[in-house]
XYZ file of C-alpha atoms in Angstrom:
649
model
C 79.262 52.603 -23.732
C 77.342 51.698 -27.062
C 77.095 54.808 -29.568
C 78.961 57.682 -27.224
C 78.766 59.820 -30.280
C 75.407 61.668 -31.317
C 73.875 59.715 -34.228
C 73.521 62.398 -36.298
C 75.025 60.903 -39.002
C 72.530 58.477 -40.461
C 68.913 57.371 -39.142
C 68.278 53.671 -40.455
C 64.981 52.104 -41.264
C 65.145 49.420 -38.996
C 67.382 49.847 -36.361
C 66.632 47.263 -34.424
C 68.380 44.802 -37.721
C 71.467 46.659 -37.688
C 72.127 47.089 -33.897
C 71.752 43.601 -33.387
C 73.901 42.687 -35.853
C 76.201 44.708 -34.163
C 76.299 42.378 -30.519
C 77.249 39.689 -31.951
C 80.579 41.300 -33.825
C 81.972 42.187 -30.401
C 85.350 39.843 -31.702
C 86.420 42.913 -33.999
C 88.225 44.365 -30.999
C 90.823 42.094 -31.022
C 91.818 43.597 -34.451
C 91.030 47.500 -33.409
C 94.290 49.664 -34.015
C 95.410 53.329 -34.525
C 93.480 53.739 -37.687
C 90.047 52.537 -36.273
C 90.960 54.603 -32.955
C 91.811 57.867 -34.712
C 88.349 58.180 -36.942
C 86.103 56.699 -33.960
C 87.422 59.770 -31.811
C 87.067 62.530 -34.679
C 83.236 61.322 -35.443
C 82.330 61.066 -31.510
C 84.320 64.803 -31.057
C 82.825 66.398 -34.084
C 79.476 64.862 -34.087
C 79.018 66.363 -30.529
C 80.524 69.717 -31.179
C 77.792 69.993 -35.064
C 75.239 71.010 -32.959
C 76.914 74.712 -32.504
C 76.473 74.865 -36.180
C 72.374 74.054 -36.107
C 70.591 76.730 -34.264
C 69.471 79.238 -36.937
C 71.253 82.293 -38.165
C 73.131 81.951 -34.372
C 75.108 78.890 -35.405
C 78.558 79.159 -35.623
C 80.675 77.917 -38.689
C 82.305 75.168 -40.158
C 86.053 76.482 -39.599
C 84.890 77.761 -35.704
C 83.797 74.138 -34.871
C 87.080 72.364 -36.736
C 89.111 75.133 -34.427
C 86.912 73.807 -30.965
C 87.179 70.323 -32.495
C 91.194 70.599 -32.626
C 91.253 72.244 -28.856
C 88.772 69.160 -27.740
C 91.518 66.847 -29.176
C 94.694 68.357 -27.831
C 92.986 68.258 -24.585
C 92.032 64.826 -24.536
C 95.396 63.273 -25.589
C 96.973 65.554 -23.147
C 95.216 64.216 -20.161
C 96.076 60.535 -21.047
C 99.071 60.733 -19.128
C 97.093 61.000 -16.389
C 95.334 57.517 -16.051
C 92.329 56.422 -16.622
C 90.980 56.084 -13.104
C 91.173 59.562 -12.985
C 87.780 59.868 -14.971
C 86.586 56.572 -14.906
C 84.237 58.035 -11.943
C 82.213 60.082 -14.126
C 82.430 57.712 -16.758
C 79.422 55.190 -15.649
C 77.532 58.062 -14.876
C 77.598 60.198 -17.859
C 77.194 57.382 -20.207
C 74.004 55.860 -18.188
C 72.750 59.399 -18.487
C 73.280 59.562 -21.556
C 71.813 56.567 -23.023
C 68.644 57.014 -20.856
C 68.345 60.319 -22.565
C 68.495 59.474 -26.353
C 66.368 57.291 -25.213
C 64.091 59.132 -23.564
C 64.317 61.715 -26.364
C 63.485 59.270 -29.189
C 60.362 58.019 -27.220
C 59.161 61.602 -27.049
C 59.301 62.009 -31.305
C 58.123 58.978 -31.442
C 54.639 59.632 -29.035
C 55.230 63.364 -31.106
C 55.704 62.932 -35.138
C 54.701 59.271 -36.479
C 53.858 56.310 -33.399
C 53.473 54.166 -37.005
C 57.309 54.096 -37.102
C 57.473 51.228 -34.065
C 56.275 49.248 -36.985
C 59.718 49.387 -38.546
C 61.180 47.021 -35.987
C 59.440 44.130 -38.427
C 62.117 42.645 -40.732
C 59.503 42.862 -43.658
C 60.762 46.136 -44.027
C 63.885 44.968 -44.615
C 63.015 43.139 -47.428
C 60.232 46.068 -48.708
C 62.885 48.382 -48.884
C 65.535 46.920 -51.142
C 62.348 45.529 -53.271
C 61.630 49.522 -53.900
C 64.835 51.399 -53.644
C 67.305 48.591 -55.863
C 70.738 49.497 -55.921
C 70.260 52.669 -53.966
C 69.110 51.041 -51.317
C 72.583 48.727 -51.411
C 74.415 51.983 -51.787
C 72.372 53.839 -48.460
C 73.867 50.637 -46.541
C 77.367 52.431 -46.521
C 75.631 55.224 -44.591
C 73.273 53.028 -42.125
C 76.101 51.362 -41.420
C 77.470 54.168 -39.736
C 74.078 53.772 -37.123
C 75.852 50.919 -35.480
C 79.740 52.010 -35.497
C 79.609 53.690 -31.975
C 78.470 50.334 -30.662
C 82.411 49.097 -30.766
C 83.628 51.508 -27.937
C 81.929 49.152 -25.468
C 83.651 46.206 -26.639
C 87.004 48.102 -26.033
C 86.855 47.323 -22.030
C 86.384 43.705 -23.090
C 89.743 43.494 -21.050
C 88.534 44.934 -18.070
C 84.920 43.335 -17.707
C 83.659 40.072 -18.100
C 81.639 39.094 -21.261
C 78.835 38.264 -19.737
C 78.753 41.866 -17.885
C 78.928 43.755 -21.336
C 75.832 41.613 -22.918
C 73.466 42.281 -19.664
C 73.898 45.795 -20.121
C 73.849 45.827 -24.143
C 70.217 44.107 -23.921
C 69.019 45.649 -20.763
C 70.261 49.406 -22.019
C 72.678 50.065 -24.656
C 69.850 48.455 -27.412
C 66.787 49.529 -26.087
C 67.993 52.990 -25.757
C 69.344 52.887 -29.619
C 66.108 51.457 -30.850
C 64.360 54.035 -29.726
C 66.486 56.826 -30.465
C 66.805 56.004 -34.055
C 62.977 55.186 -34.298
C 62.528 58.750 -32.841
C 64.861 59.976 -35.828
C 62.760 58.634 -38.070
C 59.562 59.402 -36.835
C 60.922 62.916 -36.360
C 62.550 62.527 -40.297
C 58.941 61.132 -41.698
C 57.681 64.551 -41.347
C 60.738 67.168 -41.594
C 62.599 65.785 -44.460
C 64.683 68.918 -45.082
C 66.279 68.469 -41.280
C 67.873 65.073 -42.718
C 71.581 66.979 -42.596
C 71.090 66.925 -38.371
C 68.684 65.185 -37.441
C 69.770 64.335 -33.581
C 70.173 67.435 -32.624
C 66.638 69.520 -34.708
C 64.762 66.658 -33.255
C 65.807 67.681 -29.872
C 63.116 69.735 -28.136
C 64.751 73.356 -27.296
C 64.103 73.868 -23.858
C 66.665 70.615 -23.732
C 69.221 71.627 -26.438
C 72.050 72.971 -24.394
C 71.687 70.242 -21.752
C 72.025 67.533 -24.322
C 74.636 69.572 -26.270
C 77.133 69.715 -22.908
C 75.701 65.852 -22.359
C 76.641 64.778 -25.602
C 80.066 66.684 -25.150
C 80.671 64.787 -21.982
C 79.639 61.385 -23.659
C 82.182 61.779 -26.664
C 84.985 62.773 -24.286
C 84.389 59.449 -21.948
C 84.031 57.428 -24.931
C 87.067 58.638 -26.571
C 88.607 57.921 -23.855
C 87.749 54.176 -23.568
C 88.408 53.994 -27.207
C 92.342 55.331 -26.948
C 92.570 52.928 -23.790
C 92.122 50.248 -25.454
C 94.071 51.065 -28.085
C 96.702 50.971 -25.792
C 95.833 47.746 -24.486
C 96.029 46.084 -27.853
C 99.285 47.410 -28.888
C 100.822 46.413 -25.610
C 99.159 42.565 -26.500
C 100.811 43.005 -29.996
C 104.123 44.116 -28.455
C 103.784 41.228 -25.949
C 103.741 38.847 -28.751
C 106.652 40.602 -31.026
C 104.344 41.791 -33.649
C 104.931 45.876 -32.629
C 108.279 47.797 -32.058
C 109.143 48.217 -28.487
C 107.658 51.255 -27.051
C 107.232 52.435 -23.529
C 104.454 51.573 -21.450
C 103.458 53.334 -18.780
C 101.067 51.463 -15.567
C 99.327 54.795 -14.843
C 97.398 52.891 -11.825
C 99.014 51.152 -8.923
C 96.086 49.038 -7.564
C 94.131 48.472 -11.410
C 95.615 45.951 -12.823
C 95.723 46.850 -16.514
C 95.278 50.502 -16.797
C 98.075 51.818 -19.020
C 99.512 54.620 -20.746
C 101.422 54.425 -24.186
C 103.188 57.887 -24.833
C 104.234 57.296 -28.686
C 101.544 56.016 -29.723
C 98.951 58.591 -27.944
C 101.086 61.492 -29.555
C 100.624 59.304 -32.909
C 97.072 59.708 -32.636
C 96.949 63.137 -31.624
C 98.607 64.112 -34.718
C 97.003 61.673 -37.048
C 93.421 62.890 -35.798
C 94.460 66.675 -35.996
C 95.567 65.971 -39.216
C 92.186 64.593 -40.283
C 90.281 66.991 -39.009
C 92.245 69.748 -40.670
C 92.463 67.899 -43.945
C 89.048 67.399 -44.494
C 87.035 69.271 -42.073
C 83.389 67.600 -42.610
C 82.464 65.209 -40.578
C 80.452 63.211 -43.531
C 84.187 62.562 -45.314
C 85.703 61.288 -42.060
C 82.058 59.260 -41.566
C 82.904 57.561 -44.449
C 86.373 56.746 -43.489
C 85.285 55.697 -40.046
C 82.645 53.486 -41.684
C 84.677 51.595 -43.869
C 87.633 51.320 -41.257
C 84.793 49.823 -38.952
C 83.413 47.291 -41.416
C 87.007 45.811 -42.678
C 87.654 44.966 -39.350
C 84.544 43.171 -38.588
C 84.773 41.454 -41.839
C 88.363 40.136 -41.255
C 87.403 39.275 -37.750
C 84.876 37.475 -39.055
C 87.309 35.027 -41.296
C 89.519 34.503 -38.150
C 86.972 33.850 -36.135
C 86.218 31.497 -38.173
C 89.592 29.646 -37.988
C 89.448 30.310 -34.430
C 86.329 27.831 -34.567
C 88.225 25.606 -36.190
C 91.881 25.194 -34.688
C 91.476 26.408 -31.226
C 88.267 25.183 -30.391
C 88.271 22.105 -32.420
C 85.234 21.828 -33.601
C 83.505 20.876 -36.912
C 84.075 22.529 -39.568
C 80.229 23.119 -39.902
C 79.529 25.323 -37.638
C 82.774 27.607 -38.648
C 81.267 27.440 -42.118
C 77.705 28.229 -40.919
C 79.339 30.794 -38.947
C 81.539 32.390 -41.509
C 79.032 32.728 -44.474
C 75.856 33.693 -42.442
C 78.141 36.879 -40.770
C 80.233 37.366 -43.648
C 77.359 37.579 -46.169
C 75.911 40.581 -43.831
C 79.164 42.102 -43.487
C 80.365 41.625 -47.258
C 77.057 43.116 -48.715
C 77.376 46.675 -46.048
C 81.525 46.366 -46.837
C 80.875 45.977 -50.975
C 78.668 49.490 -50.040
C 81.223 51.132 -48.211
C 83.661 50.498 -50.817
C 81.994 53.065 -52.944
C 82.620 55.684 -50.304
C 86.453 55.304 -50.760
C 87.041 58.368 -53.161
C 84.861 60.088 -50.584
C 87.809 60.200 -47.602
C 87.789 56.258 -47.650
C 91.251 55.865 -49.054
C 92.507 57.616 -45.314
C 92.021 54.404 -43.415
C 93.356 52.040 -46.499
C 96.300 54.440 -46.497
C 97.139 54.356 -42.613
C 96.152 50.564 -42.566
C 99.283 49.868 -45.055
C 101.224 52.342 -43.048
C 101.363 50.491 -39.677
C 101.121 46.869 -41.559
C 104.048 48.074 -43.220
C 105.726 49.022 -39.896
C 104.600 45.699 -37.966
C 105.398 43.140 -40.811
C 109.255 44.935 -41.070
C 109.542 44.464 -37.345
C 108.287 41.353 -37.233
C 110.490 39.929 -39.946
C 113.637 41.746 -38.762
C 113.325 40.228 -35.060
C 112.489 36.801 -36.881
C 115.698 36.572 -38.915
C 117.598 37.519 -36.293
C 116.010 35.016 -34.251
C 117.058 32.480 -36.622
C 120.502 33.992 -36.886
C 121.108 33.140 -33.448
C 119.173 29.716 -33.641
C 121.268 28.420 -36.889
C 125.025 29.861 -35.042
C 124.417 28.939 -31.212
C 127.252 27.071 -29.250
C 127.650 23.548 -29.458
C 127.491 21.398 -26.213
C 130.861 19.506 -27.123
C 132.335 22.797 -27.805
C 131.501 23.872 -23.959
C 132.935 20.300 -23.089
C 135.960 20.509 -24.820
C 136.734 23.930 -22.452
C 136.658 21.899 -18.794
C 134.430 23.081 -16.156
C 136.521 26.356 -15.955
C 135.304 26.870 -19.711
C 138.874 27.782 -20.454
C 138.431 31.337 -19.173
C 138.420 33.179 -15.319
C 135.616 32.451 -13.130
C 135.068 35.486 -11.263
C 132.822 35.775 -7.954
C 129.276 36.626 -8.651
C 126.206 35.467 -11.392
C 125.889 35.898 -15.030
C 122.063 36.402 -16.667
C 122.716 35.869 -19.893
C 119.548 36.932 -21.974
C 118.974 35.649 -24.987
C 115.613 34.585 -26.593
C 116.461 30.571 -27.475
C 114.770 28.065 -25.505
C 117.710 25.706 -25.891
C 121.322 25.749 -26.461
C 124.179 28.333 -25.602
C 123.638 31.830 -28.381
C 126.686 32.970 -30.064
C 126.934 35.849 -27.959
C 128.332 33.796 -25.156
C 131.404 32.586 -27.164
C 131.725 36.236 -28.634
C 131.891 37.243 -25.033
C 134.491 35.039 -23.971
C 136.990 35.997 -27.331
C 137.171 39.332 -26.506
C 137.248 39.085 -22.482
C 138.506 35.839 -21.470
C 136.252 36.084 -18.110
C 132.871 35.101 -16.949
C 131.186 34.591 -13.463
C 130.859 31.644 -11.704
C 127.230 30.810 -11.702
C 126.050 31.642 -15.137
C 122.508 32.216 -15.875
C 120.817 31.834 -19.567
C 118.056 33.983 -19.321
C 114.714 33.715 -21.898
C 112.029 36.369 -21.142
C 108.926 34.456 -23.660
C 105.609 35.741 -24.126
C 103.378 32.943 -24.717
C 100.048 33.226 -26.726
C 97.718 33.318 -23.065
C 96.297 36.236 -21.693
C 97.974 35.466 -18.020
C 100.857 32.685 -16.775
C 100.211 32.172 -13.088
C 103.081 33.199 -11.144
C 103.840 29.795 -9.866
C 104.284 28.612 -13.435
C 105.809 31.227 -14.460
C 109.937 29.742 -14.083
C 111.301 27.099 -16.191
C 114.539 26.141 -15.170
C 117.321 23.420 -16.338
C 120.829 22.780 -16.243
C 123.225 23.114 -19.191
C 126.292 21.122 -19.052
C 127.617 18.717 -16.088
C 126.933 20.095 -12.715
C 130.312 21.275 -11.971
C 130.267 23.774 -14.993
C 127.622 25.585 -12.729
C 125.465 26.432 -15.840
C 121.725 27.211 -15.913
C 119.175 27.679 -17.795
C 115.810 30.169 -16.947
C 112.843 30.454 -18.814
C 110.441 33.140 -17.631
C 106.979 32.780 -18.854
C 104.627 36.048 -19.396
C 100.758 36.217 -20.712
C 100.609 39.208 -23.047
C 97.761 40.614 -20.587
C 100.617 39.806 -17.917
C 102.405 43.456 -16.657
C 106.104 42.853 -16.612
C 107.208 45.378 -13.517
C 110.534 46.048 -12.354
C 110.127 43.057 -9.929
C 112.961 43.875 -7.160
C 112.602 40.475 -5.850
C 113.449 38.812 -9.512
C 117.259 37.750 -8.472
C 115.666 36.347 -5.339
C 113.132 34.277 -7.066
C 116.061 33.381 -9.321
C 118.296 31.921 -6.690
C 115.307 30.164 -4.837
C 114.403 28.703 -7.850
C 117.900 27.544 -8.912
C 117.709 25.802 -5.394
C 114.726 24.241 -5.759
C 115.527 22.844 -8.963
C 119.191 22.010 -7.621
C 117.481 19.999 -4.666
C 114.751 18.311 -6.931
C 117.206 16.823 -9.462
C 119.281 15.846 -6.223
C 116.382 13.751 -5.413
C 115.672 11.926 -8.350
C 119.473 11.218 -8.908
C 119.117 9.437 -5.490
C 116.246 7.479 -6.465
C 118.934 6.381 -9.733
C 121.277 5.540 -7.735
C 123.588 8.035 -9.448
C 124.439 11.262 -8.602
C 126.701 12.414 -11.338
C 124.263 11.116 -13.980
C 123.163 15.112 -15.866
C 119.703 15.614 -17.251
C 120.779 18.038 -20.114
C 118.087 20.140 -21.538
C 115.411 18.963 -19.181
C 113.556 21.772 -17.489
C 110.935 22.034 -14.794
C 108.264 24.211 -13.522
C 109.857 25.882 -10.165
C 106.967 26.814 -8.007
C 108.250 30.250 -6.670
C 105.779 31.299 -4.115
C 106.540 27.485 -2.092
C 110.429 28.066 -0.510
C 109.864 24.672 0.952
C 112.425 22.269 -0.433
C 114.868 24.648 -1.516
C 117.716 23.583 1.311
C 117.900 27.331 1.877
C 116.714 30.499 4.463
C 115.961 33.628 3.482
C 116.365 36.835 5.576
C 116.136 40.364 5.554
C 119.972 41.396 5.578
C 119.186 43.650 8.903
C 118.140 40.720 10.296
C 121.258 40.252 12.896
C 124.531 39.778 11.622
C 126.124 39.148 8.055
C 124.782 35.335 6.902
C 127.928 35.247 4.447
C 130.650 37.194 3.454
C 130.339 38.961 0.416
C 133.416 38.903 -2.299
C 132.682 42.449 -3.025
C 135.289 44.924 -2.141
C 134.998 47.592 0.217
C 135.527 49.933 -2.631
C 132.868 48.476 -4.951
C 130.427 48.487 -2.237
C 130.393 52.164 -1.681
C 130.220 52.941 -5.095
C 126.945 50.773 -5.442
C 125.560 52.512 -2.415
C 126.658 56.378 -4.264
C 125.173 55.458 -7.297
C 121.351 54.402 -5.996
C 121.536 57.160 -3.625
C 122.693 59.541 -6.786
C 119.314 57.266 -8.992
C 116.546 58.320 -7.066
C 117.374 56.937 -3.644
C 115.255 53.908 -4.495
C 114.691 51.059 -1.324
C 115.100 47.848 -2.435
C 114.046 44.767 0.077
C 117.510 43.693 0.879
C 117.880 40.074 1.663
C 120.332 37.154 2.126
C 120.622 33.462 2.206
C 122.167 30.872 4.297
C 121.771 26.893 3.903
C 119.584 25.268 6.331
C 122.158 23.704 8.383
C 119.181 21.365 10.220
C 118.348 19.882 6.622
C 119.760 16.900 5.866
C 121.523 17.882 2.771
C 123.837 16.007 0.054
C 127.362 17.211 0.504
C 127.673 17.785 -3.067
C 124.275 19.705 -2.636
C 125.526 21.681 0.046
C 128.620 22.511 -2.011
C 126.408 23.535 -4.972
C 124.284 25.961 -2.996
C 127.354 27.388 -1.448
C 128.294 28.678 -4.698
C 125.220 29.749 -5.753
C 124.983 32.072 -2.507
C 128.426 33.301 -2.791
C 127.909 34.147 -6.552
C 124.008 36.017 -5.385
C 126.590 38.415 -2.115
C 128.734 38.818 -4.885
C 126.646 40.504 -7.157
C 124.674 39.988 -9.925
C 125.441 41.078 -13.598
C 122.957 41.199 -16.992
C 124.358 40.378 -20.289
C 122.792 41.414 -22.965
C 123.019 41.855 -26.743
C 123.569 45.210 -28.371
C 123.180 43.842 -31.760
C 123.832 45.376 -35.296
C 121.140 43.772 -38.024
C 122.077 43.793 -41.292
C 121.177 42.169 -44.839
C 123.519 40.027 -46.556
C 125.393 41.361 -49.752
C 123.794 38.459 -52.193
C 120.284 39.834 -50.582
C 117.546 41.128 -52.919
C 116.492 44.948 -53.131
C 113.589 44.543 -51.110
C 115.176 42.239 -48.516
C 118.107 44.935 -48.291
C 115.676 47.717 -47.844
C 113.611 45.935 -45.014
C 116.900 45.012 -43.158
C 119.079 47.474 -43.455
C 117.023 51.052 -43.506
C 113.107 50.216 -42.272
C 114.267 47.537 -39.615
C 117.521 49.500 -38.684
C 115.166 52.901 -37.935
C 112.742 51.208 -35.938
C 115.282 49.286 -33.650
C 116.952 52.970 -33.491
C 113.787 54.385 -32.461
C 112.797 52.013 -30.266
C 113.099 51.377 -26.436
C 116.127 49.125 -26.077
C 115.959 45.929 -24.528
C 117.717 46.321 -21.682
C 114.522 48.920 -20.673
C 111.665 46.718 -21.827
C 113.208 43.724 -19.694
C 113.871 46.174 -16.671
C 117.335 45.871 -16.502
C 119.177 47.533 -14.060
C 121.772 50.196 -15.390
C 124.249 49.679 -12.877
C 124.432 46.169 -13.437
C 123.909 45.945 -17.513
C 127.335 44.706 -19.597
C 126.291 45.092 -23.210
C 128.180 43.124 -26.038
C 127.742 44.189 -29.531
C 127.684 41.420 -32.490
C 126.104 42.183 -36.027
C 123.887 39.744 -37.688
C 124.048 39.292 -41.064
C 120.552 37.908 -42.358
């Protein structure tokens, strides 16, 4: 996937320097956003669509390829809806096709105009270069570094392919194919110096031109496309990890496990590069931009990977030292360049980096104090004591999830609850959804679960565990694994209390990992509720039951797997046990219910202008213009109770 676009941009003395310095930046993906995405498609869509302009007095003009370049665009983000397994057929094949023939292409000019060139690939030239040129040869590197930008858009599918994958095909084609392409460009350049303004596309033989005009088409379509995929794939890690408003994400494949589709922020995009590309409408402006966007990133991976060196893989502070300044002396020197470039269309990507840091620090400190709100005001445990084991209110049949996001302790939403509507169910369920900072949780570690309270309060707490890689369905089998796991955890504190000699004795806050996918040990049988006749009786009225059944009919007419339980009556089985589980299964016939938030933020009136500005008008649109949380934790509707509380922060 290495440079998709033509390079028609730049032809570098030594490629073979600046490519290779390339490989080893492949960590700058892990920082690529919007801005980065938006210029990388405009130079791939318009450096592929210049060549119309090139072919003598036939060539069409600037404002007839910005029109073509705008249709290209509309197209493309109008066809990410659709997956992208759709294309990803054609997508090995037009880019090996393509890189064998810039390849193929740059061995011909070389054999053609100047075989001397090969001698460029010596780093002596290097050196000879910047001894003869001075500080216009530090100025050029803002332009050769645009030789090497297309190389990132192979990186993007670092998600989807191994490591070790994407280097045996960058050594075996992607950099033997640019090495010669851009030694052809010179060798073609050493002897038509007034073709500099295009020189992929004049040194391109003419009985080949419209071939490798539709090829290189083709090429900056697929590699657009990667490049918006993975755009996608890092915002959904950012949203994973709270750093990005909610927004919807779409799972456009049901058998490849990460292919997704981000609506908002594709439209973003769309705009942001038509917008570009009617704003400035030459490609060397938006080069520049692109160039500059490119080089930041890599130089503030650079600095993180460093500290990634140091704290997560523990090592000496050598080597991240060694590291840092032999990668960040290459990058500063072509990013001090590039600099120079920014009244040239370089203050776009500075301007739309501040935008969306803007937008992700305001999120990020909104949902923090809040988090802290609810932290510094949750319930105390000899509050819930003083209530009894009826908590002072109505039990009613059926479970209560709860969701909140602390770890520990009862949120203030519960005793809000409970003033206005003295009445809660009798199993109740504290529900945190976390995403922790690994790419996957295995499923069997994914449930935490503990008790809160003495065991005849019937309170529990459930921690569910996601990777940010990790796709959060609408799991229909989630209050299943829920009551299995309550069970299991039920049965294995049973067992150590025997061991104590004390049943009664309460491990408060303690949790433990619930293997879901083993049902041994759980005291209980599942079965698929057409499986004979009715296991228990269910405290639903007749009344409510037909209204369920009307209203998923009237939603879509969605099947769920409908199953029930039933102790194992073979199982020798506490009696206190046994009475515990009872519950539980007469709370899961009874129904279940999710309680959630619906929660006002606001600053407090001693706050600072800034603070008041974040809170209560940038924080406050971007929670309105969100996806709620009831959608992002796939929350059924007919089952959601919302309770509104404001936070002052």
């Amino acid at each position: 996937m290495a440079s998709l676009h033509p390079p028609s941009l730049v032809c570098t003395t030594c490629p073979c320097f600046f490519a290779f310095f390339s490989f080893f930046n492949y960590g700058h993906i892990l920082s690529l956003l919007s801005v980065v995405t938006s210029h990388a498609v405009l130079v791939a869509v318009l450096a592929a669509l210049s060549g119309l302009q090139d072919r003598g007095t036939g060539g069409l003009g600037n404002g007839w390829v910005v029109l073509i370049a705008c249709v290209v665009l509309v197209g493309l983000f109008a066809l990410q809806h659709r997956g992208t397994h759709r294309v990803a057929f054609v997508f090995a094949p037009i880019v090996v096709l393509w890189l064998l023939s810039i390849g193929v292409i740059g061995l011909y000019n070389i054999i053609r105009w100047n075989p001397r060139v090969c001698l460029a690939l010596s780093p002596h030239y290097i050196v000879k270069f910047f001894k003869i040129t001075g500080r216009d040869g530090w100025i050029s590197l803002g332009g050769v570094l645009l030789a090497v930008t297309g190389t990132e858009a192979m990186f993007a599918d670092l998600g989807h392919f191994t490591a070790a994958s994407i280097r045996l095909a960058f050594v075996g084609v992607i950099y033997p194919c640019l090495v010669l392409q851009y030694m052809g460009q010179a060798a073609f350049l050493s002897k038509n110096m007034s073709d500099v303004h295009d020189s992929f596309y004049l040194s391109i033989p003419r009985t080949v031109f419209w071939p490798m005009f539709v090829l290189a088409s083709l090429a900056a379509i697929v590699g657009s496309q990667s490049i918006i995929s993975a755009t996608f794939s890092i915002v959904k890690q950012c949203l994973s990890l709270g750093c990005f408003p909610r927004v919807k994400v779409v799972h456009t494949s049901r058998w490849i496990y990460g292919q997704i589709y981000i609506p908002e922020i594709n439209w973003i995009l769309m705009v942001l590069c038509l917008a570009v590309t009617v704003g400035f409408r030459d490609i060397n402006i938006i080069g520049n931009a692109y160039g500059l966007a490119c080089i930041t990133v890599m130089f503030v991976t650079t600095w993180l990977m460093a500290l990634v060196i140091i704290f997560v893989w523990k090592k000496n502070i050598l080597p991240a030292l060694s590291f840092l300044v032999f990668f960040g002396s290459i990058e500063g020197a072509y990013l001090s360049a590039s600099f120079i470039k920014v009244p040239q269309g370089g203050w776009t990507p500075i301007a739309l980096a501040f935008v969306f840091m803007f937008i992700m620090y305001v999120w990020h400190y909104g949902t923090r104090r809040k988090y802290l709100f609810d932290l510094q005001n949750k319930v105390s445990m000899k509050w819930i004591l003083t209530l009894g084991p009826s908590l002072g209110i109505v039990r009613v049949p059926g479970i209560g999830l709860i969701y909140t996001e602390l770890v520990t302790g009862v949120p203030a939403i519960f005793s809000h609850f409970v003033t206005n509507l003295p009445a809660f169910h009798q199993i109740l369920v504290f529900v945190c959804v976390k995403s922790v900072p690994v790419p996957y949780v295995p499923v069997d570690e994914r449930y935490l679960i503990g008790r809160i309270g003495p065991r005849q309060y019937r309170m529990y707490r459930c921690i569910v565990r996601y990777g940010y890689k990790d796709v959060q369905k609408d799991d229909e089998n989630f209050e299943n694994h829920l009551v299995m796991s309550i069970a299991k955890f039920i049965q294995m504190e049973a067992e150590e209390a025997a061991s104590s000699g004390s049943y009664e004795s309460s491990n408060e806050g303690r949790m433990a990992v619930i293997h879901t996918t083993d049902a041994t040990g759980t005291g209980l049988i599942m079965r698929d509720s057409n499986e004979g006749t009715s296991l228990t009786r269910s405290s639903k009225s007749e009344t409510l039951q037909s209204l369920q059944s009307i209203y998923e009919q009237e939603s879509g007419g969605l099947s769920r797997r409908r199953v029930r339980f039933q102790v194992a009556e073979e199982e020798q089985i506490n009696p206190q046990v046994r009475d515990e589980l009872s519950d539980l299964l007469e709370a899961k016939e009874a129904g279940v219910a999710y309680i959630i938030g619906h929660s006002y933020v606001k600053a407090r009136k001693n706050s600072n202008f800034l603070k008041s500005f974040a809170i209560d008008y940038a924080y406050s649109f971007l929670r309105k213009n969100c996806r709620g949380p009831s959608v992002t934790l796939h929350i059924p509707h007919i089952s959601l109770i919302e309770v509104g509380m404001i936070y002052y922060v």
